[in-house]
Short mmCIF file of C-alpha atoms in Angstrom, two decimals:
data_model
loop_
_atom_site.label_atom_id
_atom_site.label_comp_id
_atom_site.label_asym_id
_atom_site.label_seq_id
_atom_site.Cartn_x
_atom_site.Cartn_y
_atom_site.Cartn_z
CA MET E 1228 93.75 93.28 99.34
CA THR E 1229 94.62 96.73 98.09
CA THR E 1230 91.94 98.72 96.33
CA PRO E 1231 92.86 99.93 92.85
CA VAL E 1232 92.50 103.56 91.96
CA CYS E 1233 90.12 104.53 89.17
CA PRO E 1234 92.20 105.44 86.09
CA PHE E 1235 89.53 107.77 84.73
CA VAL E 1236 89.12 111.43 85.46
CA LYS E 1237 86.07 113.44 84.58
CA ALA E 1238 86.58 114.50 80.99
CA ALA E 1239 85.93 118.10 80.04
CA ARG E 1240 82.36 118.58 78.85
CA PRO E 1241 81.31 121.18 76.30
CA ASP E 1242 79.76 123.20 79.12
CA ASP E 1243 82.88 122.93 81.31
CA ASN E 1244 84.87 125.39 79.23
CA GLY E 1245 81.89 127.48 78.33
CA SER E 1246 82.57 127.63 74.60
CA ALA E 1247 81.44 124.59 72.68
CA LYS E 1248 78.24 124.31 74.66
CA LYS E 1249 77.31 127.89 74.02
CA SER E 1250 77.92 127.61 70.30
CA THR E 1251 75.64 124.58 70.11
CA VAL E 1252 72.72 125.25 72.38
CA GLY E 1253 73.49 128.50 74.17
CA GLY E 1254 72.66 130.90 71.34
CA SER E 1255 69.40 132.47 70.24
CA GLU E 1256 66.44 130.54 68.89
CA ALA E 1257 67.26 131.91 65.45
CA THR E 1258 70.75 130.46 65.66
CA ARG E 1259 69.36 127.04 66.52
CA LYS E 1260 66.93 127.19 63.64
CA ASP E 1261 69.62 128.32 61.21
CA SER E 1262 71.83 125.36 62.04
CA GLY E 1263 68.96 123.03 61.21
CA ASP E 1264 71.11 119.95 60.93
CA SER E 1265 71.77 119.03 64.52
CA ALA E 1266 70.88 119.65 68.13
CA THR E 1267 72.38 118.67 71.45
CA VAL E 1268 70.42 116.58 73.92
CA SER E 1269 71.56 116.17 77.53
CA PRO E 1270 69.82 113.02 78.81
CA LYS E 1271 69.99 112.11 82.47
CA CYS E 1272 70.59 108.61 83.75
CA PRO E 1273 67.12 107.35 84.80
CA PHE E 1274 68.60 105.58 87.83
CA GLY E 1275 70.85 108.42 88.92
CA TYR E 1276 74.19 106.68 88.48
CA ASP E 1277 76.97 109.23 88.14
CA SER E 1278 80.52 109.87 89.29
CA ASN E 1279 79.77 112.49 91.92
CA ASN E 1280 76.90 110.98 93.87
CA PHE E 1281 76.88 107.66 95.68
CA LYS E 1282 73.78 105.93 94.39
CA LEU E 1283 72.13 102.60 95.11
CA GLY E 1284 69.48 102.10 92.46
CA PRO E 1285 66.92 99.35 91.87
CA LEU E 1286 69.50 97.37 89.90
CA SER E 1287 72.09 97.43 92.70
CA CYS E 1288 73.17 94.70 95.08
CA MET E 1289 72.77 96.00 98.64
CA ILE E 1290 75.78 93.98 99.81
CA CYS E 1291 78.55 94.96 97.37
CA GLN E 1292 76.71 98.18 96.38
CA ALA E 1293 77.51 97.63 92.71
CA LEU E 1294 75.19 96.66 89.89
CA LEU E 1295 73.81 93.14 90.22
CA PHE E 1296 75.96 90.37 88.79
CA ASP E 1297 74.70 86.79 88.52
CA CYS E 1298 71.47 88.07 90.08
CA THR E 1299 70.09 85.70 92.72
CA LYS E 1300 66.80 85.67 94.63
CA CYS E 1301 66.43 84.59 98.25
CA ILE E 1302 63.58 82.17 98.90
CA PRO E 1303 61.11 82.82 100.48
CA CYS E 1304 61.67 86.58 101.00
CA SER E 1305 62.49 87.30 97.32
CA HIS E 1306 65.19 89.89 98.03
CA LEU E 1307 67.83 90.10 95.31
CA PHE E 1308 71.62 90.12 95.50
CA CYS E 1309 74.69 89.06 93.54
CA LYS E 1310 75.18 85.29 93.86
CA VAL E 1311 78.69 85.62 95.31
CA CYS E 1312 77.54 88.21 97.84
CA ILE E 1313 74.48 86.40 99.19
CA SER E 1314 76.21 83.03 99.27
CA ARG E 1315 78.08 84.22 102.37
CA PHE E 1316 74.85 84.57 104.36
CA LYS E 1317 72.41 82.13 105.98
CA ASP E 1318 69.85 84.87 106.71
CA CYS E 1319 68.71 87.63 104.37
CA PRO E 1320 70.77 90.73 105.27
CA LEU E 1321 67.79 92.97 104.44
CA CYS E 1322 64.94 91.34 106.33
CA GLY E 1323 66.58 88.65 108.46
CA ALA E 1324 64.49 85.82 107.06
CA ASP E 1325 66.03 82.36 106.89
CA ILE E 1326 67.30 81.60 103.40
CA GLU E 1327 65.78 78.25 102.41
CA LYS E 1328 67.29 78.30 98.95
CA LEU E 1329 68.66 80.59 96.26
CA GLU E 1330 67.28 80.98 92.74
CA ALA E 1331 68.81 82.72 89.74
CA ASP E 1332 66.81 85.68 88.42
CA THR E 1333 67.80 85.70 84.76
CA ASN E 1334 65.14 88.23 83.78
CA LEU E 1335 66.43 90.92 86.13
CA GLN E 1336 70.04 90.11 85.22
CA SER E 1337 69.15 90.57 81.57
CA MET E 1338 67.72 93.98 82.44
CA VAL E 1339 70.93 94.92 84.27
CA ASP E 1340 73.02 93.81 81.29
CA ARG E 1341 70.89 95.86 78.90
CA PHE E 1342 71.19 98.88 81.19
CA ILE E 1343 74.99 98.60 81.24
CA GLU E 1344 75.12 98.18 77.47
CA GLY E 1345 72.96 101.26 76.96
CA HIS E 1346 74.53 103.49 79.59
CA ALA E 1347 75.79 106.70 77.99
CA ARG E 1348 74.12 105.63 74.77
CA ILE E 1349 70.53 106.71 75.39
CA LYS E 1350 68.64 107.32 72.15
CA ARG E 1351 65.74 109.70 71.82
CA ALA E 1352 64.20 111.60 68.96
CA HIS E 1353 64.84 115.33 68.83
CA VAL E 1354 61.78 117.23 70.04
CA GLY E 1355 61.11 120.66 68.63
CA VAL E 1356 58.31 123.21 68.90
CA ASN E 1357 56.05 124.09 65.98
CA GLY E 1358 54.56 127.47 65.23
CA GLU E 1359 51.57 126.80 67.48
CA GLY E 1360 53.74 126.06 70.50
CA GLU E 1361 53.22 122.32 70.36
CA GLN E 1362 56.06 119.83 70.73
CA VAL E 1363 56.72 117.76 67.64
CA SER E 1364 59.22 114.99 66.96
CA ASN E 1365 61.72 115.66 64.21
CA ASP E 1366 63.27 112.32 63.28
CA ASP E 1367 65.17 113.83 60.34
CA LYS E 1368 67.32 116.10 62.48
CA LYS E 1369 70.70 114.72 63.47
CA VAL E 1370 71.01 114.64 67.27
CA ILE E 1371 74.31 114.78 69.15
CA TYR E 1372 73.89 112.74 72.32
CA GLU E 1373 75.90 113.95 75.23
CA ASP E 1374 77.15 111.64 77.94
CA VAL E 1375 74.65 110.37 80.49
CA SER E 1376 76.24 112.25 83.42
CA LEU E 1377 79.20 109.88 83.38
CA ASP E 1378 81.67 108.54 80.85
CA ARG E 1379 80.83 104.89 80.14
CA GLY E 1380 84.39 103.78 80.92
CA ALA E 1381 84.42 105.58 84.27
CA PHE E 1382 80.97 104.16 85.02
CA LEU E 1383 82.19 100.61 84.44
CA VAL E 1384 85.33 101.14 86.54
CA GLN E 1385 83.25 102.71 89.30
CA GLN E 1386 81.03 99.64 89.47
CA ALA E 1387 84.03 97.29 89.23
CA MET E 1388 85.81 99.00 92.11
CA ARG E 1389 82.77 98.75 94.35
CA ALA E 1390 82.53 95.04 93.58
CA PHE E 1391 86.29 94.57 94.07
CA ARG E 1392 86.19 96.17 97.52
CA ALA E 1393 83.38 93.78 98.48
CA GLN E 1394 85.45 90.84 97.13
CA ASN E 1395 82.94 90.13 94.38
CA ILE E 1396 85.84 89.60 92.00
CA GLU E 1397 83.88 87.99 89.15
CA SER E 1398 81.63 91.04 88.96
CA ALA E 1399 84.59 93.42 88.98
CA LYS E 1400 86.37 91.42 86.28
CA SER E 1401 83.30 91.37 84.05
CA ARG E 1402 82.88 95.17 84.18
CA LEU E 1403 86.59 95.78 83.60
CA ILE E 1404 86.66 93.50 80.56
CA MET E 1405 83.82 95.54 79.05
CA CYS E 1406 85.71 98.74 79.85
CA ALA E 1407 88.90 97.42 78.24
CA GLU E 1408 86.95 96.45 75.11
CA ASP E 1409 85.48 99.96 74.91
CA ILE E 1410 88.93 101.55 75.16
CA ARG E 1411 90.34 99.18 72.54
CA ASP E 1412 87.55 100.26 70.19
CA GLN E 1413 88.52 103.88 70.77
CA LEU E 1414 92.20 103.07 70.14
CA GLU E 1415 91.29 101.59 66.77
CA LYS E 1416 89.44 104.77 65.85
CA MET E 1417 91.73 107.40 67.36
CA GLY E 1418 95.14 105.73 67.53
CA ASN E 1419 97.45 105.38 70.53
CA THR E 1420 96.68 108.63 72.32
CA SER E 1421 98.32 109.16 75.71
CA GLU E 1422 94.99 109.33 77.50
CA LEU E 1423 93.64 106.10 76.04
CA CYS E 1424 96.91 104.19 76.53
CA SER E 1425 97.06 105.40 80.13
CA GLN E 1426 93.47 104.35 80.81
CA LEU E 1427 93.85 100.95 79.16
CA GLY E 1428 97.14 100.29 80.94
CA ALA E 1429 95.53 101.04 84.30
CA VAL E 1430 92.39 98.99 83.59
CA LEU E 1431 94.49 96.01 82.48
CA GLY E 1432 96.47 96.34 85.69
CA ILE E 1433 93.28 96.15 87.77
CA LEU E 1434 92.20 93.12 85.73
CA GLY E 1435 95.53 91.57 86.70
CA ASP E 1436 94.69 92.27 90.34
CA CYS E 1437 91.33 90.53 89.88
CA CYS E 1438 92.95 87.43 88.37
CA ARG E 1439 95.57 87.35 91.10
CA ALA E 1440 92.84 87.54 93.76
CA MET E 1441 91.11 84.61 92.02
CA GLY E 1442 94.33 82.57 92.07
CA ASP E 1443 94.79 82.66 88.29
CA ALA E 1444 98.47 83.64 88.14
CA ALA E 1445 98.89 83.00 84.42
CA ALA E 1446 96.00 85.29 83.46
CA ALA E 1447 97.20 87.91 85.94
CA ILE E 1448 100.66 87.94 84.36
CA ASN E 1449 99.14 88.30 80.89
CA TYR E 1450 97.11 91.33 81.98
CA PHE E 1451 100.05 92.92 83.81
CA GLU E 1452 102.33 92.40 80.80
CA GLU E 1453 99.78 93.97 78.49
CA SER E 1454 99.42 96.84 80.95
CA VAL E 1455 103.19 97.35 80.81
CA GLU E 1456 103.07 97.28 77.01
CA PHE E 1457 100.65 100.22 76.86
CA LEU E 1458 102.19 102.20 79.72
CA THR E 1459 105.67 102.07 78.16
CA LYS E 1460 104.28 103.93 75.13
CA LEU E 1461 103.62 106.98 77.30
CA PRO E 1462 105.88 109.89 78.30
CA ALA E 1463 108.14 108.98 81.22
CA ASP E 1464 107.69 112.37 82.91
CA ASP E 1465 104.21 111.58 84.28
CA LEU E 1466 104.61 110.40 87.88
CA GLU E 1467 101.29 108.59 88.03
CA ILE E 1468 101.97 106.67 84.82
CA THR E 1469 105.51 105.69 85.84
CA HIS E 1470 104.27 104.59 89.27
CA THR E 1471 101.58 102.40 87.69
CA LEU E 1472 104.15 100.99 85.27
CA SER E 1473 106.64 100.12 88.01
CA VAL E 1474 103.91 98.55 90.16
CA SER E 1475 102.78 96.33 87.27
CA LEU E 1476 106.38 95.22 86.72
CA ASN E 1477 106.74 94.41 90.43
CA LYS E 1478 103.49 92.44 90.44
CA ILE E 1479 104.74 90.29 87.56
CA GLY E 1480 107.98 89.85 89.51
CA ASP E 1481 106.01 88.76 92.58
CA LEU E 1482 104.06 86.15 90.63
CA LYS E 1483 107.24 84.82 89.00
CA TYR E 1484 108.92 84.69 92.42
CA TYR E 1485 106.07 82.65 93.96
CA ASP E 1486 106.20 80.36 90.95
CA GLY E 1487 109.89 79.71 91.62
CA ASP E 1488 111.21 81.47 88.50
CA LEU E 1489 113.78 83.60 90.31
CA GLN E 1490 115.68 84.81 87.24
CA ALA E 1491 112.49 86.08 85.61
CA SER E 1492 111.39 87.58 88.90
CA ARG E 1493 114.65 89.49 89.26
CA SER E 1494 114.42 90.71 85.67
CA TYR E 1495 111.01 92.33 86.31
CA TYR E 1496 112.05 93.72 89.69
CA PHE E 1497 115.16 95.21 88.08
CA ARG E 1498 113.10 96.80 85.29
CA SER E 1499 110.83 98.37 87.91
CA LEU E 1500 113.90 99.64 89.78
CA GLY E 1501 115.19 101.20 86.57
CA VAL E 1502 111.90 103.02 85.99
CA ARG E 1503 111.94 104.33 89.55
CA ARG E 1504 115.58 105.42 89.42
CA ASP E 1505 114.82 107.45 86.30
CA VAL E 1506 111.94 109.13 88.10
CA ILE E 1507 114.01 110.34 91.06
CA LYS E 1508 116.65 111.65 88.66
CA ASN E 1509 113.99 113.90 87.13
CA HIS E 1510 112.08 114.50 90.40
CA PRO E 1511 114.71 114.24 93.15
CA GLY E 1512 112.61 115.80 95.89
CA VAL E 1513 109.55 113.56 95.71
CA ALA E 1514 109.56 111.44 98.87
CA SER E 1515 107.06 108.85 97.64
CA GLN E 1516 109.29 108.12 94.64
CA ILE E 1517 112.35 107.66 96.86
CA LEU E 1518 110.36 105.22 98.96
CA ASP E 1519 109.45 103.34 95.78
CA VAL E 1520 113.13 103.04 94.87
CA ALA E 1521 113.93 101.64 98.32
CA VAL E 1522 111.16 99.05 97.94
CA SER E 1523 112.53 98.00 94.55
CA LEU E 1524 116.05 97.76 95.96
CA ALA E 1525 114.72 95.45 98.67
CA LYS E 1526 112.97 93.23 96.14
CA VAL E 1527 116.00 92.91 93.86
CA ALA E 1528 118.35 92.30 96.80
CA ASP E 1529 116.04 89.66 98.28
CA VAL E 1530 116.12 87.68 95.02
CA ASP E 1531 119.90 88.15 94.72
CA ARG E 1532 120.32 86.62 98.17
CA THR E 1533 118.12 83.66 97.23
CA LEU E 1534 120.21 83.20 94.09
CA GLY E 1535 123.35 83.07 96.22
CA LYS E 1536 124.67 86.52 95.27
CA GLU E 1537 125.17 87.64 98.85
CA ASP E 1538 127.57 90.52 98.22
CA VAL E 1539 125.29 92.03 95.59
CA ALA E 1540 122.32 91.61 97.90
CA VAL E 1541 124.07 93.36 100.79
CA ASP E 1542 124.95 96.29 98.52
CA GLY E 1543 121.30 96.61 97.56
CA PHE E 1544 120.05 96.49 101.17
CA GLN E 1545 122.65 99.08 102.22
CA GLU E 1546 121.74 101.43 99.38
CA GLY E 1547 118.09 101.25 100.38
CA ILE E 1548 118.93 101.96 104.03
CA LYS E 1549 121.06 104.94 103.05
CA LEU E 1550 118.24 106.36 100.91
CA LEU E 1551 115.65 106.08 103.68
CA GLU E 1552 117.87 107.32 106.50
CA SER E 1553 118.73 110.43 104.50
CA LEU E 1554 115.10 111.05 103.51
CA THR E 1555 113.58 114.07 105.25
CA LEU E 1556 109.81 114.26 105.02
CA LYS E 1557 108.00 117.56 104.80
CA SER E 1558 105.01 118.23 107.05
CA GLU E 1559 102.58 117.45 104.23
CA GLU E 1560 104.38 114.14 103.68
CA ALA E 1561 104.05 112.95 107.28
CA GLY E 1562 101.67 110.22 106.17
CA LEU E 1563 104.60 108.48 104.48
CA GLU E 1564 106.55 108.06 107.74
CA PRO E 1565 104.98 104.69 108.73
CA ARG E 1566 105.86 103.28 105.33
CA ARG E 1567 109.40 104.66 105.51
CA LEU E 1568 109.93 103.08 108.92
CA SER E 1569 108.43 99.77 107.80
CA VAL E 1570 110.66 99.48 104.71
CA LEU E 1571 113.69 100.65 106.68
CA ALA E 1572 113.05 98.02 109.37
CA PHE E 1573 112.82 95.30 106.73
CA LEU E 1574 116.08 96.35 105.08
CA LYS E 1575 117.94 96.46 108.41
CA SER E 1576 116.53 93.08 109.41
CA GLN E 1577 118.00 91.57 106.25
CA LEU E 1578 121.49 92.84 107.12
CA GLU E 1579 121.15 91.75 110.75
CA GLU E 1580 120.12 88.29 109.59
CA LYS E 1581 123.33 88.01 107.58
CA GLN E 1582 125.40 89.25 110.51
CA HIS E 1583 123.82 86.66 112.82
CA GLU E 1584 124.58 83.92 110.31
CA ALA E 1585 128.21 85.08 110.03
CA THR E 1586 128.57 85.17 113.83
CA ALA E 1587 127.06 81.69 114.21
CA SER E 1588 129.37 80.36 111.50
CA SER E 1589 132.50 81.79 113.15
CA VAL E 1590 131.51 80.40 116.54
CA SER E 1591 130.89 76.92 115.18
CA SER E 1592 134.21 76.92 113.36
#
């Protein structure tokens, strides 16, 4: 099972560019008093969850290393894990005690859910200093709450990806659904910005992966199709976006293929091939993109052969072979060589298979 890549990058903070932060809280005390209407508060996550440091807090499952989901207690040792995670064990992985039974811990799960809901939304009254040097609360002053060390969307995806890697798919899906809802809310407020469409398209794609891993092909297709819908709204000159778009199209094609709908499968594979061809026209020297085109050619040709279009299939296999044999990798692209050889071997095997069939047919006749 491939691990999705987080679609979020660390957004620029006011203190990253050194301007907005300074104008708000970096000036003199007189400046802060003159503004009078607002102040900036930089709260820290009480459990230390952020994007730069790997953290296992008191609300984490020690097996999947994500926040607890469907929190379950081992009896008699009372250690806590996600239900899916601990169900794979007969002994407690922390203390080794025999697990006599498992009990749901709804109270702790409720605490985890409240923590997730409040992450990046910590509220606190602005605290000022009076003339005698004492701290006083000023509830009338408007407070601008900065992020809690990590964008809420990135936080949710971070937790989802940890759960996904540990095959706790229900947990990953739950976090991603919350993330998608957050982004949709932002889209309603800000419109279809490139950043939001890109993030939502990627998150929906990972949700599709979750549903596919759970065996729910119909839901997976719905998520992939919605991912495609948002990604097609974006500029076609972004390599990461076009790659994600073409992968989503191929995944729909795969699911249609396994369902026996070959015409639909070919349609999606062909759309993905079109996206990838456009990319190498604009970026002819990018080896990874050429490899992507070869993969798409193989997928389209494989379906063509199954549909009985042998001549068209052979043309596709030969085009892919020609692309890969003429591809020269730079030293920094050496990591792509195993993939190039693997795809090339597959394409050649498809032509050899046809040649063997033709030879056998001529002999028998």
